[in-house]
Short mmCIF file of C-alpha atoms in Angstrom, two decimals:
data_model
loop_
_atom_site.label_atom_id
_atom_site.label_comp_id
_atom_site.label_asym_id
_atom_site.label_seq_id
_atom_site.Cartn_x
_atom_site.Cartn_y
_atom_site.Cartn_z
CA MET A 1 77.65 76.73 95.70
CA GLY A 2 80.24 77.82 98.26
CA GLN A 3 79.73 78.39 101.96
CA VAL A 4 78.37 81.85 102.74
CA ILE A 5 79.46 83.91 105.75
CA GLU A 6 78.90 87.47 106.96
CA ILE A 7 81.85 89.89 106.71
CA ASN A 8 81.48 93.44 108.02
CA GLY A 9 77.70 93.16 107.88
CA LYS A 10 77.75 91.87 104.30
CA MET A 11 77.22 88.34 102.98
CA SER A 12 80.20 86.82 101.25
CA THR A 13 80.68 83.47 99.50
CA LEU A 14 83.75 81.63 100.75
CA ILE A 15 84.24 79.60 97.59
CA PRO A 16 84.10 81.74 94.47
CA ALA A 17 83.45 80.17 91.10
CA ARG A 18 86.98 80.93 89.96
CA ASP A 19 89.79 82.86 91.56
CA THR A 20 93.57 82.74 91.56
CA THR A 21 93.94 81.16 95.02
CA ALA A 22 91.41 78.39 94.33
CA ASN A 23 93.05 77.58 91.00
CA GLN A 24 96.47 77.45 92.61
CA THR A 25 95.17 75.03 95.26
CA LEU A 26 93.54 72.90 92.55
CA TYR A 27 96.75 72.75 90.54
CA ALA A 28 98.69 71.71 93.65
CA PHE A 29 96.08 69.05 94.50
CA HIS A 30 96.07 67.58 90.98
CA GLY A 31 99.84 67.78 90.89
CA TYR A 32 99.99 65.61 94.01
CA ARG A 33 97.55 63.14 92.41
CA MET A 34 99.66 63.01 89.24
CA ILE A 35 102.78 62.24 91.25
CA LEU A 36 100.89 59.66 93.34
CA ALA A 37 99.54 57.85 90.26
CA THR A 38 102.99 57.76 88.67
CA VAL A 39 104.67 56.49 91.85
CA LEU A 40 102.04 53.76 92.31
CA ILE A 41 102.63 52.50 88.76
CA VAL A 42 106.42 52.63 89.01
CA ILE A 43 106.54 50.92 92.42
CA GLY A 44 104.07 48.28 91.25
CA LEU A 45 106.34 47.46 88.30
CA THR A 46 109.68 47.57 90.11
CA ALA A 47 109.26 46.85 93.83
CA GLY A 48 105.68 45.68 94.22
CA ASP A 49 106.58 42.26 95.57
CA ALA A 50 109.05 43.65 98.10
CA LEU A 51 106.55 46.18 99.44
CA GLY A 52 103.54 43.90 99.19
CA LEU A 53 101.74 46.10 96.67
CA GLY A 54 99.43 44.11 94.41
CA GLN A 55 100.30 40.86 96.14
CA ALA A 56 96.70 39.67 96.27
CA ASP A 57 95.81 40.61 92.69
CA PRO A 58 98.71 42.04 90.61
CA MET A 59 96.59 42.40 87.49
CA LEU A 60 93.95 44.41 89.33
CA TYR A 61 96.64 46.61 90.86
CA GLN A 62 98.26 47.47 87.51
CA SER A 63 94.93 48.02 85.77
CA VAL A 64 93.56 50.31 88.49
CA SER A 65 96.86 52.26 88.66
CA GLY A 66 96.85 52.83 84.90
CA ILE A 67 93.21 53.88 84.83
CA TYR A 68 93.86 56.19 87.80
CA LEU A 69 96.69 57.94 85.91
CA CYS A 70 94.44 58.46 82.90
CA LEU A 71 91.67 59.91 85.07
CA VAL A 72 94.14 62.27 86.76
CA VAL A 73 95.33 63.49 83.36
CA PHE A 74 91.69 64.03 82.36
CA SER A 75 91.12 66.02 85.57
CA MET A 76 94.11 68.21 84.73
CA LEU A 77 92.68 68.93 81.28
CA CYS A 78 89.33 69.88 82.83
CA LEU A 79 91.15 72.22 85.20
CA VAL A 80 93.15 73.87 82.43
CA ARG A 81 90.05 74.35 80.26
CA GLU A 82 87.97 75.37 83.30
CA ILE A 83 85.34 72.71 82.65
CA GLY A 84 82.93 72.53 85.57
CA SER A 85 82.93 74.34 88.89
CA ILE A 86 85.56 73.99 91.59
CA SER A 87 83.22 71.96 93.81
CA ASN A 88 82.42 69.53 90.99
CA GLN A 89 86.10 69.09 90.08
CA ILE A 90 87.14 68.49 93.69
CA GLY A 91 84.19 66.18 94.35
CA GLY A 92 84.88 64.13 91.23
CA ALA A 93 88.59 63.88 92.03
CA LEU A 94 87.89 62.67 95.60
CA VAL A 95 85.40 60.05 94.40
CA VAL A 96 88.01 58.76 91.95
CA ASP A 97 90.67 58.70 94.70
CA ILE A 98 88.38 56.87 97.14
CA LEU A 99 87.43 54.18 94.61
CA THR A 100 91.00 53.83 93.32
CA ILE A 101 92.66 53.54 96.72
CA SER A 102 89.95 51.15 97.96
CA LEU A 103 90.60 48.85 94.97
CA LEU A 104 94.37 49.13 95.46
CA VAL A 105 93.94 48.23 99.14
CA HIS A 106 91.98 45.15 98.09
CA ALA A 107 94.57 44.20 95.45
CA SER A 108 97.37 44.58 98.01
CA GLY A 109 95.87 42.29 100.65
CA GLY A 110 93.53 44.53 102.63
CA ALA A 111 93.85 47.29 105.21
CA SER A 112 97.14 45.89 106.49
CA SER A 113 98.85 47.16 103.29
CA GLY A 114 98.67 50.71 104.66
CA LEU A 115 97.48 52.24 101.38
CA GLY A 116 94.32 53.52 103.07
CA ILE A 117 96.36 56.24 104.75
CA LEU A 118 96.73 57.87 101.32
CA LEU A 119 93.09 58.93 101.59
CA LEU A 120 94.03 61.21 104.49
CA VAL A 121 96.08 63.36 102.12
CA SER A 122 93.34 63.46 99.49
CA LEU A 123 90.65 64.33 102.04
CA SER A 124 92.73 67.05 103.69
CA GLY A 125 93.52 68.67 100.33
CA GLY A 126 89.97 68.42 99.02
CA SER A 127 88.37 69.67 102.23
CA LEU A 128 90.23 72.97 101.89
CA LEU A 129 88.05 73.85 98.90
CA LEU A 130 84.80 72.00 99.70
CA ASP A 131 82.03 73.21 101.96
CA ARG A 132 81.51 71.34 105.22
CA ARG A 133 78.61 69.17 104.10
CA ASN A 134 80.36 67.84 100.99
CA ALA A 135 83.66 67.40 102.83
CA LEU A 136 82.01 65.29 105.57
CA ALA A 137 80.20 63.33 102.87
CA MET A 138 83.58 62.48 101.30
CA ALA A 139 84.96 61.40 104.69
CA ALA A 140 81.92 59.17 105.21
CA LEU A 141 82.28 57.72 101.70
CA SER A 142 85.95 56.93 102.40
CA SER A 143 85.09 55.13 105.63
CA ILE A 144 82.29 53.18 103.95
CA ALA A 145 84.57 52.22 101.06
CA LEU A 146 87.26 50.78 103.34
CA LEU A 147 84.73 48.95 105.53
CA SER A 148 83.06 47.58 102.40
CA GLU A 149 86.42 46.34 101.17
CA GLN A 150 86.94 44.56 104.52
CA LEU A 151 83.47 43.02 104.34
CA TYR A 152 84.00 41.89 100.74
CA THR A 153 87.34 40.34 101.66
CA GLN A 154 85.78 38.48 104.59
CA LEU A 155 82.96 37.10 102.46
CA HIS A 156 84.97 36.03 99.41
CA THR A 157 88.29 34.75 100.80
CA LEU A 158 89.02 31.70 102.84
CA GLU A 159 91.73 33.34 104.92
CA SER A 160 90.63 36.01 107.31
CA GLN A 161 92.67 39.13 106.52
CA VAL A 162 90.15 41.64 107.78
CA ASN A 163 90.84 44.18 110.48
CA TYR A 164 87.69 46.13 111.31
CA THR A 165 89.34 47.91 114.20
CA TYR A 166 92.05 49.37 111.99
CA SER A 167 89.50 50.37 109.35
CA GLY A 168 87.29 51.97 112.00
CA LEU A 169 90.17 53.97 113.45
CA LEU A 170 91.13 55.03 109.95
CA GLY A 171 87.54 56.18 109.39
CA VAL A 172 87.70 58.25 112.58
CA ALA A 173 90.95 59.74 111.29
CA PHE A 174 89.21 60.62 108.04
CA PHE A 175 86.59 62.65 109.88
CA ALA A 176 89.16 64.28 112.16
CA VAL A 177 91.41 65.32 109.27
CA THR A 178 88.39 66.57 107.32
CA MET A 179 87.20 68.74 110.23
CA LEU A 180 90.68 70.17 110.82
CA ALA A 181 91.12 70.90 107.11
CA GLN A 182 87.66 72.47 107.04
CA LEU A 183 88.53 74.70 109.99
CA ALA A 184 91.82 75.77 108.43
CA GLY A 185 90.23 76.23 105.01
CA THR A 186 87.36 78.28 106.41
CA ARG A 187 89.74 80.60 108.21
CA LEU A 188 91.89 80.96 105.12
CA ARG A 189 88.85 81.69 102.98
CA VAL A 190 87.55 84.23 105.47
CA VAL A 191 90.92 85.99 105.47
CA GLU A 192 91.01 85.86 101.68
CA ALA A 193 87.44 87.15 101.37
CA VAL A 194 88.22 90.04 103.72
CA ALA A 195 91.42 90.80 101.79
CA VAL A 196 89.56 90.74 98.46
CA ARG A 197 86.80 92.98 99.83
CA GLN A 198 89.31 95.40 101.32
CA GLN A 199 91.26 95.45 98.07
CA SER A 200 88.04 96.16 96.18
CA GLU A 201 87.07 98.94 98.61
CA LEU A 202 90.58 100.36 98.45
CA SER A 203 90.44 100.33 94.66
CA SER A 204 87.04 102.04 94.77
CA LEU A 205 88.33 104.67 97.19
CA GLU A 206 91.37 105.23 94.99
CA GLN A 207 89.16 105.71 91.94
CA LEU A 208 86.90 108.01 93.97
CA ASN A 209 89.89 110.07 95.11
CA GLU A 210 91.19 110.33 91.57
CA HIS A 211 87.72 111.37 90.37
CA ILE A 212 87.38 114.02 93.10
CA ILE A 213 90.89 115.36 92.50
CA ASP A 214 90.33 115.43 88.75
CA ARG A 215 87.06 117.37 89.19
CA MET A 216 88.66 120.00 91.44
CA GLU A 217 88.84 123.48 89.95
CA SER A 218 92.25 124.00 91.54
CA GLY A 219 95.21 122.31 89.92
CA VAL A 220 96.78 119.58 92.06
CA LEU A 221 100.24 118.04 91.62
CA ALA A 222 101.83 115.36 93.79
CA VAL A 223 105.63 115.58 93.85
CA ASP A 224 108.00 113.14 95.57
CA HIS A 225 111.25 113.99 97.38
CA ASP A 226 113.16 113.80 94.08
CA ASP A 227 110.82 116.38 92.49
CA GLN A 228 109.25 113.73 90.26
CA LEU A 229 105.58 114.11 89.39
CA LEU A 230 103.44 111.32 90.84
CA LEU A 231 99.99 112.67 90.09
CA GLY A 232 98.29 115.61 88.43
CA ASN A 233 94.69 116.47 87.67
CA SER A 234 93.30 117.94 84.47
CA SER A 235 93.13 121.46 85.94
CA ALA A 236 96.87 121.36 86.69
CA TRP A 237 97.75 120.28 83.14
CA GLN A 238 95.51 123.03 81.76
CA LEU A 239 97.03 125.73 83.98
CA LEU A 240 100.55 124.57 83.12
CA GLN A 241 99.57 124.40 79.44
CA CYS A 242 100.48 120.72 79.03
CA PRO A 243 98.50 118.96 76.29
CA ILE A 244 99.29 115.53 77.77
CA GLN A 245 99.80 114.22 81.28
CA ARG A 246 103.39 114.29 82.49
CA GLU A 247 103.47 111.87 85.44
CA GLY A 248 106.94 110.46 85.98
CA THR A 249 108.80 113.52 84.72
CA SER A 250 110.60 116.09 86.83
CA LEU A 251 108.83 119.24 87.97
CA ALA A 252 111.73 121.35 86.66
CA ARG A 253 111.02 120.21 83.08
CA LEU A 254 107.42 121.29 83.49
CA SER A 255 108.06 124.64 85.19
CA ASN A 256 111.49 125.72 86.35
CA LYS A 257 110.07 128.64 88.36
CA LEU A 258 107.59 126.40 90.14
CA ASN A 259 110.39 123.96 90.99
CA GLU A 260 112.47 126.82 92.42
CA GLU A 261 109.58 127.95 94.61
CA LEU A 262 109.14 124.37 95.83
CA GLU A 263 112.80 124.17 96.86
CA ILE A 264 112.49 127.52 98.68
CA TRP A 265 109.39 126.25 100.48
CA ARG A 266 111.16 123.06 101.55
CA ALA A 267 113.98 125.14 103.00
CA THR A 268 111.76 127.70 104.78
CA SER A 269 108.38 125.91 105.23
CA ARG A 270 106.59 129.21 104.68
CA SER A 271 102.81 129.07 104.63
CA ASP A 272 102.00 132.06 102.43
CA PRO A 273 101.02 131.37 98.81
CA VAL A 274 103.39 132.56 96.11
CA ILE A 275 102.81 133.92 92.61
CA VAL A 276 104.58 132.11 89.78
CA GLU A 277 104.71 133.40 86.22
CA HIS A 278 104.11 130.59 83.73
CA GLY A 279 103.65 131.59 80.11
CA ASP A 280 100.91 134.20 79.94
CA LYS A 281 99.42 133.12 83.28
CA ARG A 282 100.09 134.17 86.86
CA LEU A 283 99.59 131.16 89.11
CA ILE A 284 98.92 131.19 92.85
CA CYS A 285 100.89 128.28 94.33
CA ARG A 286 100.45 126.65 97.73
CA PHE A 287 102.45 123.70 99.06
CA GLN A 288 101.37 121.03 101.55
CA ARG A 289 103.47 118.10 102.76
CA ILE A 290 101.73 114.74 103.28
CA GLY A 291 103.12 113.43 106.57
CA ASP A 292 105.73 114.80 108.93
CA HIS A 293 108.85 113.39 107.28
CA LYS A 294 110.94 115.72 105.14
CA GLN A 295 111.06 113.10 102.40
CA SER A 296 107.26 112.87 102.25
CA THR A 297 105.26 113.63 99.13
CA VAL A 298 104.34 117.28 98.62
CA LEU A 299 101.02 118.45 97.19
CA VAL A 300 101.19 121.55 94.99
CA PHE A 301 97.93 123.47 94.62
CA LEU A 302 97.65 125.80 91.62
CA ASP A 303 95.06 128.51 90.95
CA ASP A 304 94.77 131.03 88.15
CA ASN A 305 95.40 134.43 89.74
CA TYR A 306 93.06 136.01 87.20
CA LEU A 307 90.14 133.77 88.18
CA VAL A 308 90.81 134.13 91.90
CA THR A 309 91.01 137.91 91.61
CA GLN A 310 87.86 138.00 89.51
CA HIS A 311 86.00 135.85 92.05
CA ALA A 312 87.17 138.05 94.92
CA GLN A 313 86.10 141.08 92.94
CA GLN A 314 82.64 139.65 92.42
CA LEU A 315 82.33 138.97 96.15
CA LYS A 316 83.44 142.52 96.85
CA LEU A 317 80.85 143.89 94.45
CA ALA A 318 78.16 141.72 96.01
CA SER A 319 79.03 143.12 99.43
CA LEU A 320 79.04 146.59 97.94
CA GLY A 321 75.54 145.98 96.64
CA HIS A 322 74.28 145.31 100.16
CA LEU A 323 76.09 148.42 101.37
CA SER A 324 74.53 150.46 98.58
CA ALA A 325 71.05 149.36 99.57
CA THR A 326 71.74 150.47 103.14
CA ILE A 327 73.10 153.81 101.94
CA ALA A 328 70.06 154.38 99.75
CA HIS A 329 67.74 153.74 102.66
CA GLU A 330 69.66 155.32 105.54
CA ILE A 331 71.19 158.35 103.80
CA ARG A 332 69.22 159.28 100.71
CA ASN A 333 65.85 159.66 102.46
CA PRO A 334 67.03 162.05 105.22
CA LEU A 335 69.27 163.76 102.66
CA GLY A 336 66.24 164.49 100.51
CA ALA A 337 64.42 165.90 103.50
CA ILE A 338 67.36 168.19 104.34
CA SER A 339 67.63 169.40 100.73
CA HIS A 340 63.89 170.04 100.53
CA ALA A 341 63.92 171.94 103.82
CA ALA A 342 66.85 174.08 102.62
CA GLN A 343 64.97 174.93 99.43
CA LEU A 344 61.86 175.93 101.38
CA LEU A 345 63.96 178.01 103.74
CA ALA A 346 65.63 179.78 100.80
CA GLU A 347 62.21 180.67 99.39
CA SER A 348 61.06 182.19 102.66
CA LYS A 349 60.69 186.01 102.73
CA ASP A 350 61.93 186.18 106.30
CA VAL A 351 65.43 184.91 105.46
CA VAL A 352 68.11 187.59 105.49
CA PRO A 353 70.73 187.60 102.68
CA ASN A 354 73.48 186.18 104.90
CA ASP A 355 71.27 183.25 105.91
CA ARG A 356 70.26 182.71 102.27
CA ARG A 357 73.95 182.09 101.50
CA LEU A 358 73.94 179.37 104.16
CA THR A 359 70.98 177.67 102.49
CA GLU A 360 72.90 177.67 99.21
CA ILE A 361 75.82 175.94 100.93
CA ILE A 362 73.43 173.34 102.38
CA THR A 363 71.84 172.73 98.96
CA ASN A 364 75.22 172.41 97.20
CA HIS A 365 76.53 169.88 99.69
CA CYS A 366 73.28 167.95 99.58
CA GLN A 367 73.68 167.71 95.82
CA ARG A 368 77.27 166.54 96.28
CA LEU A 369 76.20 163.88 98.77
CA ASP A 370 73.42 162.81 96.42
CA GLU A 371 75.98 162.45 93.63
CA ILE A 372 78.17 160.30 95.89
CA VAL A 373 75.20 158.07 96.63
CA ASP A 374 74.47 157.78 92.90
CA ARG A 375 78.08 156.80 92.16
CA ILE A 376 78.07 154.19 94.90
CA LEU A 377 74.78 152.76 93.69
CA SER A 378 76.11 152.60 90.15
CA MET A 379 78.99 150.47 91.37
CA SER A 380 76.58 147.75 92.47
CA ARG A 381 74.53 147.66 89.26
CA ASP A 382 75.47 145.73 86.13
CA GLN A 383 79.02 145.03 87.29
CA THR A 384 79.17 141.43 86.08
CA PRO A 385 81.47 141.61 83.04
CA ALA A 386 80.49 140.37 79.61
CA PRO A 387 83.91 140.43 77.93
CA GLN A 388 84.19 140.15 74.17
CA PRO A 389 86.96 140.67 71.61
CA LEU A 390 87.25 144.36 70.69
CA ASN A 391 89.12 145.69 67.67
CA LEU A 392 90.82 148.63 69.37
CA ASP A 393 91.47 150.68 66.25
CA ALA A 394 87.78 150.83 65.31
CA TRP A 395 86.46 150.83 68.87
CA LEU A 396 88.67 153.71 70.08
CA ASN A 397 87.64 155.88 67.13
CA MET A 398 84.01 155.14 67.95
CA PHE A 399 84.68 156.08 71.58
CA CYS A 400 86.28 159.40 70.63
CA ASP A 401 83.35 160.24 68.34
CA GLN A 402 80.86 159.62 71.13
CA VAL A 403 82.62 161.46 73.99
CA SER A 404 83.30 164.51 71.80
CA ASP A 405 79.68 164.68 70.63
CA ALA A 406 77.86 164.28 73.96
CA GLY A 407 76.17 167.67 74.21
CA ASP A 408 76.67 169.48 77.50
CA THR A 409 78.99 166.75 78.81
CA ALA A 410 81.15 166.61 75.68
CA LEU A 411 84.92 166.35 76.12
CA PRO A 412 87.70 167.51 73.81
CA ARG A 413 88.39 164.77 71.30
CA PRO A 414 91.39 162.68 72.40
CA SER A 415 93.98 161.73 69.83
CA ILE A 416 94.27 158.04 69.02
CA LYS A 417 97.38 156.01 68.28
CA THR A 418 97.34 152.24 67.80
CA GLU A 419 100.14 149.93 66.74
CA SER A 420 99.74 148.17 63.43
CA GLY A 421 98.87 144.50 63.71
CA LEU A 422 97.57 144.94 67.26
CA THR A 423 95.49 141.99 68.44
CA ALA A 424 92.00 142.46 69.85
CA ILE A 425 91.44 143.09 73.55
CA ASN A 426 89.15 140.93 75.69
CA PHE A 427 86.99 143.40 77.64
CA ASP A 428 83.42 144.36 78.42
CA PRO A 429 82.79 147.29 76.02
CA THR A 430 80.47 149.09 78.47
CA HIS A 431 83.04 148.89 81.26
CA LEU A 432 85.89 150.00 78.99
CA TYR A 433 83.82 152.98 77.82
CA ARG A 434 83.15 154.07 81.44
CA ILE A 435 86.82 153.69 82.37
CA LEU A 436 88.20 155.68 79.43
CA GLU A 437 85.47 158.31 79.75
CA ASN A 438 86.33 158.81 83.42
CA LEU A 439 90.08 159.01 82.74
CA CYS A 440 89.61 161.52 79.91
CA SER A 441 87.18 163.55 82.02
CA ASN A 442 89.63 163.62 84.94
CA ALA A 443 92.42 164.76 82.63
CA ASN A 444 90.25 167.52 81.20
CA HIS A 445 89.09 168.81 84.59
CA HIS A 446 92.60 168.55 86.02
CA GLY A 447 94.06 170.63 83.18
CA THR A 448 91.23 173.17 83.22
CA ALA A 449 91.70 173.75 86.94
CA TYR A 450 95.28 174.90 86.30
CA GLN A 451 94.22 177.00 83.27
CA ARG A 452 96.77 175.57 80.85
CA PRO A 453 96.50 174.00 77.37
CA LEU A 454 95.69 170.33 77.62
CA SER A 455 95.76 167.43 75.20
CA VAL A 456 94.75 163.83 75.87
CA LYS A 457 96.14 160.93 73.87
CA VAL A 458 95.04 157.28 73.98
CA HIS A 459 97.89 155.00 72.93
CA ALA A 460 97.23 151.28 72.40
CA HIS A 461 100.18 148.93 72.00
CA GLN A 462 101.22 145.33 72.51
CA GLY A 463 102.56 144.41 75.94
CA ALA A 464 104.49 141.44 77.26
CA ASP A 465 103.04 137.95 77.77
CA ASN A 466 100.10 138.32 75.37
CA GLN A 467 98.85 141.53 76.99
CA ILE A 468 97.38 144.71 75.53
CA VAL A 469 98.34 148.10 77.02
CA LEU A 470 96.11 151.19 76.81
CA ASP A 471 97.80 154.45 77.88
CA VAL A 472 95.69 157.54 78.58
CA ILE A 473 98.27 160.35 78.50
CA ASP A 474 97.64 164.01 79.26
CA THR A 475 99.84 167.10 79.24
CA GLY A 476 98.53 168.43 82.52
CA VAL A 477 100.41 169.21 85.72
CA LEU A 478 102.31 166.23 87.08
CA ILE A 479 100.50 164.53 89.97
CA ALA A 480 102.47 164.69 93.22
CA ASP A 481 103.81 161.41 94.61
CA GLU A 482 101.87 161.68 97.88
CA ILE A 483 98.63 162.15 95.92
CA ALA A 484 99.46 159.33 93.47
CA GLU A 485 99.76 156.89 96.38
CA LYS A 486 96.21 157.62 97.59
CA MET A 487 94.20 158.62 94.53
CA PHE A 488 92.86 155.09 93.89
CA GLU A 489 91.37 154.95 97.39
CA PRO A 490 87.59 155.47 97.64
CA PHE A 491 86.40 159.00 98.53
CA PHE A 492 89.87 160.49 98.09
CA THR A 493 89.72 163.83 96.25
CA THR A 494 91.75 167.02 96.09
CA GLY A 495 88.86 169.15 94.82
CA THR A 496 85.75 170.55 96.40
CA HIS A 497 83.26 169.20 93.87
CA GLY A 498 84.44 165.63 93.16
CA THR A 499 83.24 162.47 94.89
CA GLY A 500 86.60 160.71 95.07
CA LEU A 501 85.14 157.56 93.52
CA GLY A 502 85.99 157.90 89.83
CA LEU A 503 89.44 156.31 89.87
CA TYR A 504 88.39 153.75 92.45
CA ILE A 505 85.45 152.62 90.30
CA SER A 506 87.64 152.56 87.19
CA ARG A 507 90.20 150.33 88.86
CA GLU A 508 87.50 147.99 90.20
CA LEU A 509 85.98 147.69 86.73
CA CYS A 510 89.41 146.85 85.33
CA ARG A 511 89.93 144.14 87.91
CA THR A 512 86.47 142.75 87.22
CA ASN A 513 87.60 142.23 83.62
CA GLY A 514 90.92 140.69 84.63
CA ALA A 515 92.87 143.86 83.88
CA GLU A 516 94.82 146.33 85.99
CA LEU A 517 94.82 150.14 86.14
CA ILE A 518 98.04 151.83 87.26
CA TYR A 519 99.49 155.33 87.23
CA THR A 520 102.85 156.37 85.85
CA ASN A 521 104.32 159.70 84.82
CA THR A 522 105.49 160.36 81.29
CA GLY A 523 109.01 161.29 82.29
CA GLY A 524 108.31 164.99 81.81
CA ASN A 525 105.22 167.15 82.01
CA GLY A 526 102.08 165.08 82.07
CA ASN A 527 100.56 161.93 83.48
CA CYS A 528 99.80 158.45 82.19
CA PHE A 529 97.07 156.08 83.38
CA ARG A 530 97.80 152.61 82.02
CA ILE A 531 95.32 149.77 81.50
CA VAL A 532 96.99 146.36 81.18
CA ALA A 533 94.54 143.75 79.88
CA ARG A 534 94.54 140.35 78.26
CA ALA A 535 94.51 139.93 74.53
CA ALA A 536 91.55 138.10 73.07
#
């Protein structure tokens, strides 16, 4: 079990069971022992007499040196195969070193041979990986071993070759080196534990960031100064219609238009979002540089213009619902009272004919205001679209049958023209019915007001970029340019009986379904209201 310390309020073990740093230290330690065992054998065979090694007992010296080399090789095998814990391997190696060097000291004539100093290296290396208690135990064992060797020599030899003072000082050195190695090792392990924890936290934060970015509804791309993609989330790949991730490729290969807008932004640093056409999508793009340097990474945020517009439209309709409730409460109630009072006044016998005409005017305008309130309230009810694929050929014929057979509100039957092979349109059928009914009704009333023959034609054809175009064309009087600029505004009307909300509501319903309603003239006599919608 390793020494445990507190790091940033958390308990951490200084000596893990296995890690790269501990293994590297173990390999270095056993490498030193391998070299030491080899050198001891070679010197004993070649220059032992000159250096005084094995002079007291050459046979013991050679035997212990050979056994020591075998034990070191065995320790290396245990390390490679990861047999036993680090503490057990270090402890076993130090015990072997202490016994071996003590025997070699005895075989070489005692402490005066100087071989005892070799234990300083073993203790310093082993103490780096041992906890304090075991390290001090090894230092004590080393001191006891050398003192025991001195005592054995004094008791079993005639000549006094003992030097207790030297052995005692060497024992003090053992403890000093052990404490210094422990201090250095503890600091190194603390630094390593902090580094490992920080690396783990950094890795966790990186994974968290990647998870958050990947779960974002907006597309996110990270682009370096060479326009190479560093990162992209799943929303970005979906918006850019990439089946696989394209990190490491250039932005220009992914979207040339997007790359051009990025270069313009780098040159101008404009803050306004831009619209980029990519396939059948219109993308809202925003750029943000990470850091202040011009070579810093740039984040590109992508949003589907259709979804953003639809969301804004839903917010607008929600606000309109609150407004409608206020109108119903603040206007309709007093309006009803005014209308009722005008009716009672008209029924009075004391009202002169001229005043009766005034009551009729009041009643008519009350009815007009009540109609405006009804139209506004209708805008706030059931506006959430439920789009579905519609076969235009069959659906338009059904529409014409219904509007031309609606009793008192029936309209002249429009003529239908659809291209062959036309794909289905993705639209809420209720909303599309209201839009076309309003456009046909406007065309009919507009032509009737000028007392001229009128025909209405609904032409469905394929547009660009997977779009369906519905043209409602009439042969009425051409709408003036100054009126065309304002006719989609709420409450704008050129007549005395309209509410000025028909075209406004039609355009809002189109936008709710991801479509657009525009006006264009036919190039001659007549007008064209065009619905541009997505194909199913």
